Coordinates of C-alpha atoms and ligand atoms in Angstrom, one line a residue:
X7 CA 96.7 129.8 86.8
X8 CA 96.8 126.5 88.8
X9 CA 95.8 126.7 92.7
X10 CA 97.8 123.5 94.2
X11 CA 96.5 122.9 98.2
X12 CA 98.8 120.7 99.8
X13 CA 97.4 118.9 102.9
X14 CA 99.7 118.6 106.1
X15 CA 101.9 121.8 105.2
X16 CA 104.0 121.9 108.1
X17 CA 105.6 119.0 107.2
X18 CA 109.2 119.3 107.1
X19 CA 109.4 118.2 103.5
X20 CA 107.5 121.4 102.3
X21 CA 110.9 122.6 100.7
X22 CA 111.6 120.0 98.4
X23 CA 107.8 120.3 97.5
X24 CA 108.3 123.8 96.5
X25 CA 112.0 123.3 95.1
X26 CA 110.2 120.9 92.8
X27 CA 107.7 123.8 91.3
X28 CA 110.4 126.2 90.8
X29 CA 112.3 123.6 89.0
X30 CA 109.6 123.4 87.0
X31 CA 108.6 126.6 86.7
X32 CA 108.1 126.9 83.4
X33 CA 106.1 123.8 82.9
X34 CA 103.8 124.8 85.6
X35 CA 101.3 127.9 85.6
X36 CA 101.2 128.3 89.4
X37 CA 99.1 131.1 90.8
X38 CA 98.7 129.9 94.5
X39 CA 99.8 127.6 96.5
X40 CA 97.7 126.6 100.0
X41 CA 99.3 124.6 102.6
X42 CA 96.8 123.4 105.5
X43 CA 97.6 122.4 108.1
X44 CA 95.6 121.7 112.2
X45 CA 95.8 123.5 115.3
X46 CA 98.3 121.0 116.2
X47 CA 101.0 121.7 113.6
X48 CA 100.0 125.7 113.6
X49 CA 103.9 126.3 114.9
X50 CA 105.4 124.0 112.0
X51 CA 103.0 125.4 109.4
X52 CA 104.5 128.8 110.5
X53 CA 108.1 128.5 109.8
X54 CA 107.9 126.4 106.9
X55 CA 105.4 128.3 105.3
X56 CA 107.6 131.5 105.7
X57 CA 110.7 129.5 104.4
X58 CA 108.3 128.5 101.1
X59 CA 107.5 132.0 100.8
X60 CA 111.3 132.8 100.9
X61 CA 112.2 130.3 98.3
X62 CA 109.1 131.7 96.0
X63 CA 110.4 135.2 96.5
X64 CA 114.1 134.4 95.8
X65 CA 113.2 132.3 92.7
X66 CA 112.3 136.0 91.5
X67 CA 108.2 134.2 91.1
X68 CA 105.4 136.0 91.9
X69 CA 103.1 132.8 93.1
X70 CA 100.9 133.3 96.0
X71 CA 102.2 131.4 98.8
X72 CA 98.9 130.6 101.8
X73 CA 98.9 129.1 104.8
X74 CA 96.0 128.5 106.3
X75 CA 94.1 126.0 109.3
X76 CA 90.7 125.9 107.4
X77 CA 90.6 123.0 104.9
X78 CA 87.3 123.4 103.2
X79 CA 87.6 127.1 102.5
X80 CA 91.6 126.1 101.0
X81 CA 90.3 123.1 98.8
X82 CA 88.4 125.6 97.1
X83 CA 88.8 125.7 92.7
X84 CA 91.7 123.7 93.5
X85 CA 93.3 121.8 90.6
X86 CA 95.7 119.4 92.2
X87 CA 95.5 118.7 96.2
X88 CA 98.6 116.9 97.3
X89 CA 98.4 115.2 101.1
X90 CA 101.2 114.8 103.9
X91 CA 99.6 114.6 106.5
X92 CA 100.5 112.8 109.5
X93 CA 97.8 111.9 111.8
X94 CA 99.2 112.2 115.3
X95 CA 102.4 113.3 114.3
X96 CA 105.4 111.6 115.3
X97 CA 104.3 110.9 119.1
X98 CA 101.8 108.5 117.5
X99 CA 105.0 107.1 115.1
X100 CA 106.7 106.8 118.5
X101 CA 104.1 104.3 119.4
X102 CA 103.4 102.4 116.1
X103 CA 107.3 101.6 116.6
X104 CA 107.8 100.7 120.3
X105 CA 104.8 98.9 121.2
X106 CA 104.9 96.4 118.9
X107 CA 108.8 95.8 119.4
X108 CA 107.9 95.8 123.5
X109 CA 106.1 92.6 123.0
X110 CA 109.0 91.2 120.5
X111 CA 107.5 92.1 116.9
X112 CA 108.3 94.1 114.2
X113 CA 107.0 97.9 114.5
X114 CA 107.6 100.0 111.5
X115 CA 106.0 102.9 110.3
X116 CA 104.0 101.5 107.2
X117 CA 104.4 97.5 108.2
X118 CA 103.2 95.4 110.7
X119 CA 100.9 96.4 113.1
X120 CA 102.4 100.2 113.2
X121 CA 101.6 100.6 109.9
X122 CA 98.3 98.9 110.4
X123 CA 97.6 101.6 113.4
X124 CA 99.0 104.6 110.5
X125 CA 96.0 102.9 108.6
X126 CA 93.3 103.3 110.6
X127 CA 94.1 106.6 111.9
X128 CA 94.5 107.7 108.1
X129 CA 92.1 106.2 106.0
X130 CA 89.3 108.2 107.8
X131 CA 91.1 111.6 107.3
X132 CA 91.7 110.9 103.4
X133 CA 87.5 110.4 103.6
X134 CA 86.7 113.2 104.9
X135 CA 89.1 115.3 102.3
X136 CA 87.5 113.6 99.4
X137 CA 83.7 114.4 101.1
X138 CA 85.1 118.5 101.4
X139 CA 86.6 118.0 97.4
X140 CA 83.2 116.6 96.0
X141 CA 82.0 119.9 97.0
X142 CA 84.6 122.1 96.6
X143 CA 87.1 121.4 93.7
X144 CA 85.0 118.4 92.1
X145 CA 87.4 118.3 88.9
X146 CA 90.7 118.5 91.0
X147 CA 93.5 115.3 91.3
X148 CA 94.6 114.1 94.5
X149 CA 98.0 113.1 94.6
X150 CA 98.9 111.2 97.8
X151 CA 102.0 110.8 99.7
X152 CA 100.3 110.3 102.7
X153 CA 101.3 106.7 104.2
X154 CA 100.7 104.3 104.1
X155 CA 100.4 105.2 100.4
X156 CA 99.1 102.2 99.5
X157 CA 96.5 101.7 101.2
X158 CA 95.6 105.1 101.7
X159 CA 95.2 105.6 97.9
X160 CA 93.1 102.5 97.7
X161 CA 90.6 103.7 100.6
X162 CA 90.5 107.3 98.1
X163 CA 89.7 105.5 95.0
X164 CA 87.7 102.2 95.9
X165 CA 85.9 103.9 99.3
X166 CA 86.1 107.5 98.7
X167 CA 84.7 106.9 94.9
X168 CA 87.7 109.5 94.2
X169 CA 89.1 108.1 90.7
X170 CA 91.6 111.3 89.9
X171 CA 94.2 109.8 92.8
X172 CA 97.6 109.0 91.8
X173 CA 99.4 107.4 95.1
X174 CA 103.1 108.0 95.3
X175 CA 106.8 107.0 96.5
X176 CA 109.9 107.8 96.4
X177 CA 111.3 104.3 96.8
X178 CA 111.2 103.4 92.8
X179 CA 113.2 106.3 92.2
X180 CA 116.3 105.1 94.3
X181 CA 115.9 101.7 92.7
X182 CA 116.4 103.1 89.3
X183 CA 119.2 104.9 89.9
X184 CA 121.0 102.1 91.2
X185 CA 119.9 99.8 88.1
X186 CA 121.5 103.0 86.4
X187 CA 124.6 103.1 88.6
X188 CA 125.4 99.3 88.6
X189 CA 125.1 98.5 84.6
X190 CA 126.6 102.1 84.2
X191 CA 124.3 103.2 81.3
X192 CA 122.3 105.9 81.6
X193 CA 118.9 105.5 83.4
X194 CA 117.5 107.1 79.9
X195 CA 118.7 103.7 78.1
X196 CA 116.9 101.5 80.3
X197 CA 113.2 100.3 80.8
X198 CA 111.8 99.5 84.4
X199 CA 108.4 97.5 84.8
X200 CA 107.9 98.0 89.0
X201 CA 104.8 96.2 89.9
X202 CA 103.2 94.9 93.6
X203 CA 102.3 97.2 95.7
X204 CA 103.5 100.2 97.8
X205 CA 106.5 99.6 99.7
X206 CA 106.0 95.8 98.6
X207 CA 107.1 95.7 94.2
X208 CA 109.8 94.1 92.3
X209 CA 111.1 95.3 89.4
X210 CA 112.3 93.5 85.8
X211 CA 115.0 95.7 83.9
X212 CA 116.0 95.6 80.1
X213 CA 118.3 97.6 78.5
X214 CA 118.4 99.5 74.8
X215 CA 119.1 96.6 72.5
X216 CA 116.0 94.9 74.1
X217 CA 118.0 92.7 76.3
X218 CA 116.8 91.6 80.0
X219 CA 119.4 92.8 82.2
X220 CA 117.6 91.7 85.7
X221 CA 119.2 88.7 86.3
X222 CA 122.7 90.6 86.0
X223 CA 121.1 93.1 88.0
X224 CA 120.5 90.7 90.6
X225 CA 124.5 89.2 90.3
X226 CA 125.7 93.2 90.6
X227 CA 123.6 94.2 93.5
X228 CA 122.7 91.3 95.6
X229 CA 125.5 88.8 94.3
X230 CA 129.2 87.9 96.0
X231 CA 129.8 91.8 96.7
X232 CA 126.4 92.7 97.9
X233 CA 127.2 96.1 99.6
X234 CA 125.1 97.7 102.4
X235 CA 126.3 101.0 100.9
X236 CA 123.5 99.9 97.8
X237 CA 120.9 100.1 100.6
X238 CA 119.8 103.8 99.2
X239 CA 116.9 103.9 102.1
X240 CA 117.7 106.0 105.3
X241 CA 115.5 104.9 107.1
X242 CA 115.7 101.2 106.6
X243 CA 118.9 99.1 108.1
X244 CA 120.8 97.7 105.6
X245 CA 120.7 94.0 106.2
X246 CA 121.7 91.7 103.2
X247 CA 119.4 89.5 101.0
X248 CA 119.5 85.8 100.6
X249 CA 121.1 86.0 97.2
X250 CA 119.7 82.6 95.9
X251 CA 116.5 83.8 97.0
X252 CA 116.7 86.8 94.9
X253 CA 118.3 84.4 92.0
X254 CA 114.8 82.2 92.2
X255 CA 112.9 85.7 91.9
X256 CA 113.9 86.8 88.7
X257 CA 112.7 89.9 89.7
X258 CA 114.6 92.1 91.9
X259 CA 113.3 93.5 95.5
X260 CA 112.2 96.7 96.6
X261 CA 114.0 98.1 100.0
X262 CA 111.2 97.0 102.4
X263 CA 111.1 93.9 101.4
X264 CA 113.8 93.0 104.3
X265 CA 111.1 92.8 106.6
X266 CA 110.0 89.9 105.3
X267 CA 113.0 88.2 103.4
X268 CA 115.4 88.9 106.4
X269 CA 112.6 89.0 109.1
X270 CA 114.6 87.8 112.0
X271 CA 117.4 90.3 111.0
X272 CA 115.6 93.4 110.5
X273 CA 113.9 92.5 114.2
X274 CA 116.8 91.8 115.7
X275 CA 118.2 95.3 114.7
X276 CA 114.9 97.0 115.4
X277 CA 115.0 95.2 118.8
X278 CA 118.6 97.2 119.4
X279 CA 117.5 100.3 118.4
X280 CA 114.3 100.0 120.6
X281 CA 116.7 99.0 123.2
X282 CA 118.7 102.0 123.4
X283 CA 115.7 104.5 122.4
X284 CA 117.0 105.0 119.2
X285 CA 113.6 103.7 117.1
X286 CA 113.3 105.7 113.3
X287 CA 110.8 108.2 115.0
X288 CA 112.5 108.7 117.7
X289 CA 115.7 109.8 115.2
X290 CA 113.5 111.7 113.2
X291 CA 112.0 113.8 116.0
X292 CA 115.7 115.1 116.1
X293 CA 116.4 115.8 112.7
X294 CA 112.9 117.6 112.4
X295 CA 113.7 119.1 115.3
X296 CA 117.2 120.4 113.4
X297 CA 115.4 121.2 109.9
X298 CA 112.7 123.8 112.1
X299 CA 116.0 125.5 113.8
X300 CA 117.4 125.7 109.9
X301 CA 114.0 126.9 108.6
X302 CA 113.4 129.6 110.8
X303 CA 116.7 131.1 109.7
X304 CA 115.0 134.7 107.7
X305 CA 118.4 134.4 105.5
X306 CA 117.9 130.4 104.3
X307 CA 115.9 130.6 100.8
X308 CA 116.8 127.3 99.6
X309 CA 116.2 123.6 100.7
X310 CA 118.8 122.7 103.3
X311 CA 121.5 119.8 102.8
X312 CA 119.7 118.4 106.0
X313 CA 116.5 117.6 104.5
X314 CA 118.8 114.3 102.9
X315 CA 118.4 112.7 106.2
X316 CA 115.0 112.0 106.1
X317 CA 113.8 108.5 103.7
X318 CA 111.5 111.1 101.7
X319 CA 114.5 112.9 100.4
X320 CA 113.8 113.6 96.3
X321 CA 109.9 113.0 96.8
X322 CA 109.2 116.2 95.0
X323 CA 110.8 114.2 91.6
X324 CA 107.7 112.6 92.2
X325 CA 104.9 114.6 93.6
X326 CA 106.1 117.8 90.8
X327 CA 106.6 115.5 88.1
X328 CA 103.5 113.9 88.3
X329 CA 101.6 117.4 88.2
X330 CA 103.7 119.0 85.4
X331 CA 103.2 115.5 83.5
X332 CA 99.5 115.6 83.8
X333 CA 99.2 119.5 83.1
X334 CA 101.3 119.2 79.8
X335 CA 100.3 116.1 79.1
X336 CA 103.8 114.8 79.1
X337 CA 104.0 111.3 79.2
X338 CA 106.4 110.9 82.0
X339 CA 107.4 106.9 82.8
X340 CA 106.6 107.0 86.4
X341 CA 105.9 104.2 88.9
X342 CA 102.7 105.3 90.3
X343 CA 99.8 103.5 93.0
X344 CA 96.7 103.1 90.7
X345 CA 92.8 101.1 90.2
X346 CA 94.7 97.5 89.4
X347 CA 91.9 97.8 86.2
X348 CA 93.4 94.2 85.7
X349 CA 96.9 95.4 85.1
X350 CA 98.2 92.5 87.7
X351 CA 96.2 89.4 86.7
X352 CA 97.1 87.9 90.5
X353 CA 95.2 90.9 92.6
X354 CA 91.5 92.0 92.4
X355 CA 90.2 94.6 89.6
X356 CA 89.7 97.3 91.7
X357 CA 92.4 97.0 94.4
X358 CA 95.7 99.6 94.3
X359 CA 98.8 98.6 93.2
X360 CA 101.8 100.3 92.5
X361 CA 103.1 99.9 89.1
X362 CA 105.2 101.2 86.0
X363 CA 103.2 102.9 83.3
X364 CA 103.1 106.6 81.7
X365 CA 101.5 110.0 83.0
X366 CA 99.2 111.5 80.6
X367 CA 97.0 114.5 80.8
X368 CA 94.0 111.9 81.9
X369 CA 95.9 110.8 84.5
X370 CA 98.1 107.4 85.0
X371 CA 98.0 104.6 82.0
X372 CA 99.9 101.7 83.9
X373 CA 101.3 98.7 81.7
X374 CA 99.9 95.6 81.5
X375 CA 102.1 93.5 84.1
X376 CA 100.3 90.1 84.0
X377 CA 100.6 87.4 86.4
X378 CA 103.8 86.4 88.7
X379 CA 105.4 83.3 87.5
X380 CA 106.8 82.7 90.8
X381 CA 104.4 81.2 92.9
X382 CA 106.4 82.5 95.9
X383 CA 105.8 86.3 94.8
X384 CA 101.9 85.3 94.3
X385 CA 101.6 83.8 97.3
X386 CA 103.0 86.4 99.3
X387 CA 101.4 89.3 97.1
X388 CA 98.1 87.7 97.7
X389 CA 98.6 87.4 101.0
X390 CA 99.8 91.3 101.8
X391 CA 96.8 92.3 99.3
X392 CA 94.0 90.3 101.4
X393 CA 95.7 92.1 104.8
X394 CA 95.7 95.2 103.4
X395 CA 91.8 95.0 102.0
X396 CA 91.2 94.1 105.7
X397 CA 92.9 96.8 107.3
X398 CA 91.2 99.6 105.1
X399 CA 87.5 97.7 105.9
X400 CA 88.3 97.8 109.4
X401 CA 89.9 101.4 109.6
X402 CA 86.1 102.7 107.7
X403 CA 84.1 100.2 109.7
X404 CA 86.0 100.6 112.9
X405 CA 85.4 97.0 113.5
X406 CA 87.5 94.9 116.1
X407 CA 87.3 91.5 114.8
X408 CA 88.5 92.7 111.2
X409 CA 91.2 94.8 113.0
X410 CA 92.0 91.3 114.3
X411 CA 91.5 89.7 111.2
X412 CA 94.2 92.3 109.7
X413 CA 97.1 91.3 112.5
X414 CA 96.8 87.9 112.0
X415 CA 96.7 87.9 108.1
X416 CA 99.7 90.2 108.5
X417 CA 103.1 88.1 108.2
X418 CA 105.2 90.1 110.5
X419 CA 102.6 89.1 113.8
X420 CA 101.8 86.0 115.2
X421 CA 98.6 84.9 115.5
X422 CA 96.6 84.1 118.8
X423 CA 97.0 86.1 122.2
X424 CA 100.0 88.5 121.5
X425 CA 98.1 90.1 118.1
X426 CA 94.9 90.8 120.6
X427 CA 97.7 92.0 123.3
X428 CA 99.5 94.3 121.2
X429 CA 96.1 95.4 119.2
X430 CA 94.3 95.8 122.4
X431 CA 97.5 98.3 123.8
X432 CA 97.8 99.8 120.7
X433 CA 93.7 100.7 120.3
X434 CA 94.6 102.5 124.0
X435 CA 97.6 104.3 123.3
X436 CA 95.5 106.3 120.1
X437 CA 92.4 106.0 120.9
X438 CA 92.3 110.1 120.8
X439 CA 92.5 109.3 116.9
X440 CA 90.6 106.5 116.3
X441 CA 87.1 107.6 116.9
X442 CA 85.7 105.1 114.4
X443 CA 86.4 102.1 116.9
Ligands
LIG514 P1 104.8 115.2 110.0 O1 104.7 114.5 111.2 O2 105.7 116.4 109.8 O3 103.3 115.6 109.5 C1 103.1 116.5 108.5 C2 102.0 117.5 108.9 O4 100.7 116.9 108.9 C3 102.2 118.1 110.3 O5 102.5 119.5 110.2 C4 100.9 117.8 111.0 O6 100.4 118.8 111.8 C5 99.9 117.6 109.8 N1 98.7 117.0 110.1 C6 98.4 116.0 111.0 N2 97.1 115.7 110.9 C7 96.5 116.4 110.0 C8 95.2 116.5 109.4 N3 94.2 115.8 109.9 N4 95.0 117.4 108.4 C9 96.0 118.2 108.0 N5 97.3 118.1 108.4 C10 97.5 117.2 109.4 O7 105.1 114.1 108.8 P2 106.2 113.9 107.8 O8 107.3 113.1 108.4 O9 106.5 115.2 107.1 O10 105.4 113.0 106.8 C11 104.2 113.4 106.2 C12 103.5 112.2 105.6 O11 104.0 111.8 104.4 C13 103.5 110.9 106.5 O12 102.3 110.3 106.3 C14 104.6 110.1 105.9 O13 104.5 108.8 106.1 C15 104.4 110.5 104.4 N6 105.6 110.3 103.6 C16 105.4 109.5 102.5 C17 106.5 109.3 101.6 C18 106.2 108.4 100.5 O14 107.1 107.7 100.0 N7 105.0 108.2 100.0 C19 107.7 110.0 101.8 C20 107.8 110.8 102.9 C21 106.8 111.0 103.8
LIG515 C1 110.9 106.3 102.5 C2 109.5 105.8 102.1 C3 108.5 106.8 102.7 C4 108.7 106.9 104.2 C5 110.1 107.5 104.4 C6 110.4 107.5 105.9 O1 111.2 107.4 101.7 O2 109.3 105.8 100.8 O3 107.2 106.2 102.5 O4 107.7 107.8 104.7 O5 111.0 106.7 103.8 O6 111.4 108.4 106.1 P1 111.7 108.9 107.6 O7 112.8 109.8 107.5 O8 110.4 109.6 108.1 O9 112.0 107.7 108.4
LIG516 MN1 107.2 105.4 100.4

């Protein structure tokens, strides 16, 4: 039977984890599942482990349900390890979001210098995981969740030397089923090709008879009736795209892309919300807050309505898919963050990106996606690519000058005295998890 450990099991999103295996219960031959969690999130761990062990037991299964603090004895035989893990936990969110937008720039949980900060206190964690895996389940895939995903799942594979790591998000998902929604055909009659990198891809759309339908895509979605209710992302504010931007793209946007197409919008909001103490993490504290009440409930044996509220909502389509596809061997078209191996012609061989391709019992096969056309997607690609490289050398090396080096490179902070400002504060305000610098 399979032993799946899942890293950071006290997060809130452990029931649509375990939803996802007993929906696929019969594709997956679970013995136990382990979810590890710190001293820190002991309480958490505790009532959402019992709520997993409720949902086992009510799915009539007889799976093995552990919770336990002590990571190197869990990872132990294990055949898939799936991390989301939080370093810091939300107080440290708090503070990617508001010190940045204190000084007037964008801070978000995976972009701009809070997501830069996620980085660095990340990237060393995900090390030592894959240093307590060499030794103790050698043969085992890591499937991360763990943000920011990207870069995260680069440090595993390119740093860590890890090459079974799939990095995923829930993002492409949403994305297809508004392609789906919009042309009204059947997501099943359609073929995606997704390919940048996490929480920064386009996608190209063609339908059964061959046809290209993303330029109609574009008219539907991001034309005259543009809708904010097409915004499928909770936790991003729905400001509209520059439609004859989009036009020029031939390709059409991911969610997060609004930080950068509609920068002054999506700061100007973010600036509001900072304003009046209503920043993402800030909201989220309360709806975690709420899911823990609901979880601790002995009578709820099923994922709560609730859980919708958070941006991760559907992640399990995802994380379970991607385990029962490379268990059976299934094929599954996923959009996955991978070794490049080549597979975009613009970005370094063995950087991650996040890209269409098919889930096979070796792990992820992307498709070949080429070069961008449009020099304005290069350009900015390259750009994002070269800060994110950066980031992950100075999160290992814990080296100031690259950490500057990072926020400059980064388009959503100006260069010069307010990136040292808000790096310097924001080196202070974690420097209880970044012992590297
Ligand atoms: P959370 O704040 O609930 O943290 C999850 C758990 O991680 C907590 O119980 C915490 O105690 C634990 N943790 C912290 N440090 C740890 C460590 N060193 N080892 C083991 N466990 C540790 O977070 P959340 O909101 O549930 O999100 C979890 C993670 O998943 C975050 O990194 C988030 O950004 C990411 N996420 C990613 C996607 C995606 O699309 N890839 C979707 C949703 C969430
Ligand atoms: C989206 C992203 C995730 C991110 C989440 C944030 O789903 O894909 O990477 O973690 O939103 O949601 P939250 O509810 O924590 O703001
Ligand atoms: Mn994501």
């Amino acid at each position: 039977g399979l032993k799946i450990v899942t890293i950071g099991g006290g997060s809130s999103y452990t029931p649509e984890l375990i939803e996802g295996y007993i929906l696929r219960k019969d594709e997956l031959p679970i013995k136990e599942i382990v979810l590890v969690d710190i001293e820190d999130g002991k309480e958490k761990l505790e009532i959402v482990g019992a709520m997993a062990k409720r949902m086992v037991e009510a799915a009539g299964l007889d799976w093995t349900v552990t919770l336990t603090l002590d990571r190197k004895t869990a990872l132990k035989d294990a055949d898939f390890v799936t991390t989301q893990f939080r370093v810091g936990l939300l107080n440290a969110r708090v503070k990617d979001e508001r010190i940045p937008l204190s000084h007037g720039i964008l801070g978000q949980e995976t972009n701009g210098a809070g997501g830069i900060f996620k980085a660095f206190r990340t990237i060393p964690v995900i090390l030592d995981i894959i240093e307590d895996m060499k030794v103790q389940c050698p043969d085992a895939w890591l499937v991360n969740f763990t943000n920011p995903a990207g870069m995260v799942t680069e440090a595993a594979i390119k740093h860590g030397g890890w090459e079974k790591t799939v990095g995923l998000c829930n993002v492409p998902i949403g994305h297809v089923k508004t392609a789906s929604e919009k042309l009204e055909l059947p997501k099943e009659d359609l073929f995606f090709k997704f390919a940048g990198i996490n929480h920064f891809h386009w996608h190209k759309v063609w339908d059964k008879s061959g046809k290209e339908r993303t330029d109609d895509l574009i008219d539907l979605i991001y034309g005259p009736n543009q809708n904010e209710d097409d915004n499928h992302l909770k936790n991003i504010h729905s400001a509209l795209f520059h439609y004859e931007q989009i036009q020029d793209l031939h390709m059409l946007p991911c969610g997060y892309h609004r930080y950068y197409y509609i920068e002054d919008e999506m700061l100007e909001h973010s600036i509001e919300e900072f304003e009046n103490g209503e920043t993402r993490a800030q909201v989220v504290k309360e709806t975690e807050a709420r899911l823990f009440e609901l979880y601790k409930d002995p009578e709820l044996d099923h994922k709560p309505e609730e859980l919708s509220q958070r941006g991760g909502t559907h992640y399990s389509d995802a994380a379970c898919e991607i385990i029962a596809s490379i268990q059976n061997d299934k094929h599954t078209e996923m959009v996955v963050s991978t070794k490049n191996n080549g597979t975009i012609t613009d970005l370094p061989y063995d950087c991650a990106v996040e890209v269409s391709g098919v889930v096979t019992a070796h792990g992820f096969e992307p498709y070949n996606w080429g070069e961008f056309p449009n020099a304005g997607a290069r350009g900015i690609i390259q750009n994002m690519k070269g800060m994110e490289e950066t980031v992950i050398r100075a999160a290992i090396e814990g080296n100031y000058g690259a950490a500057l080096q990072a926020f400059t490179v980064n388009p959503l902070i100006p260069g010069g005295t307010i990136a040292k400002t808000v790096l310097d504060e924001m080196l202070y305000a974690h420097k209880e998890y970044l012992p590297q610098f």
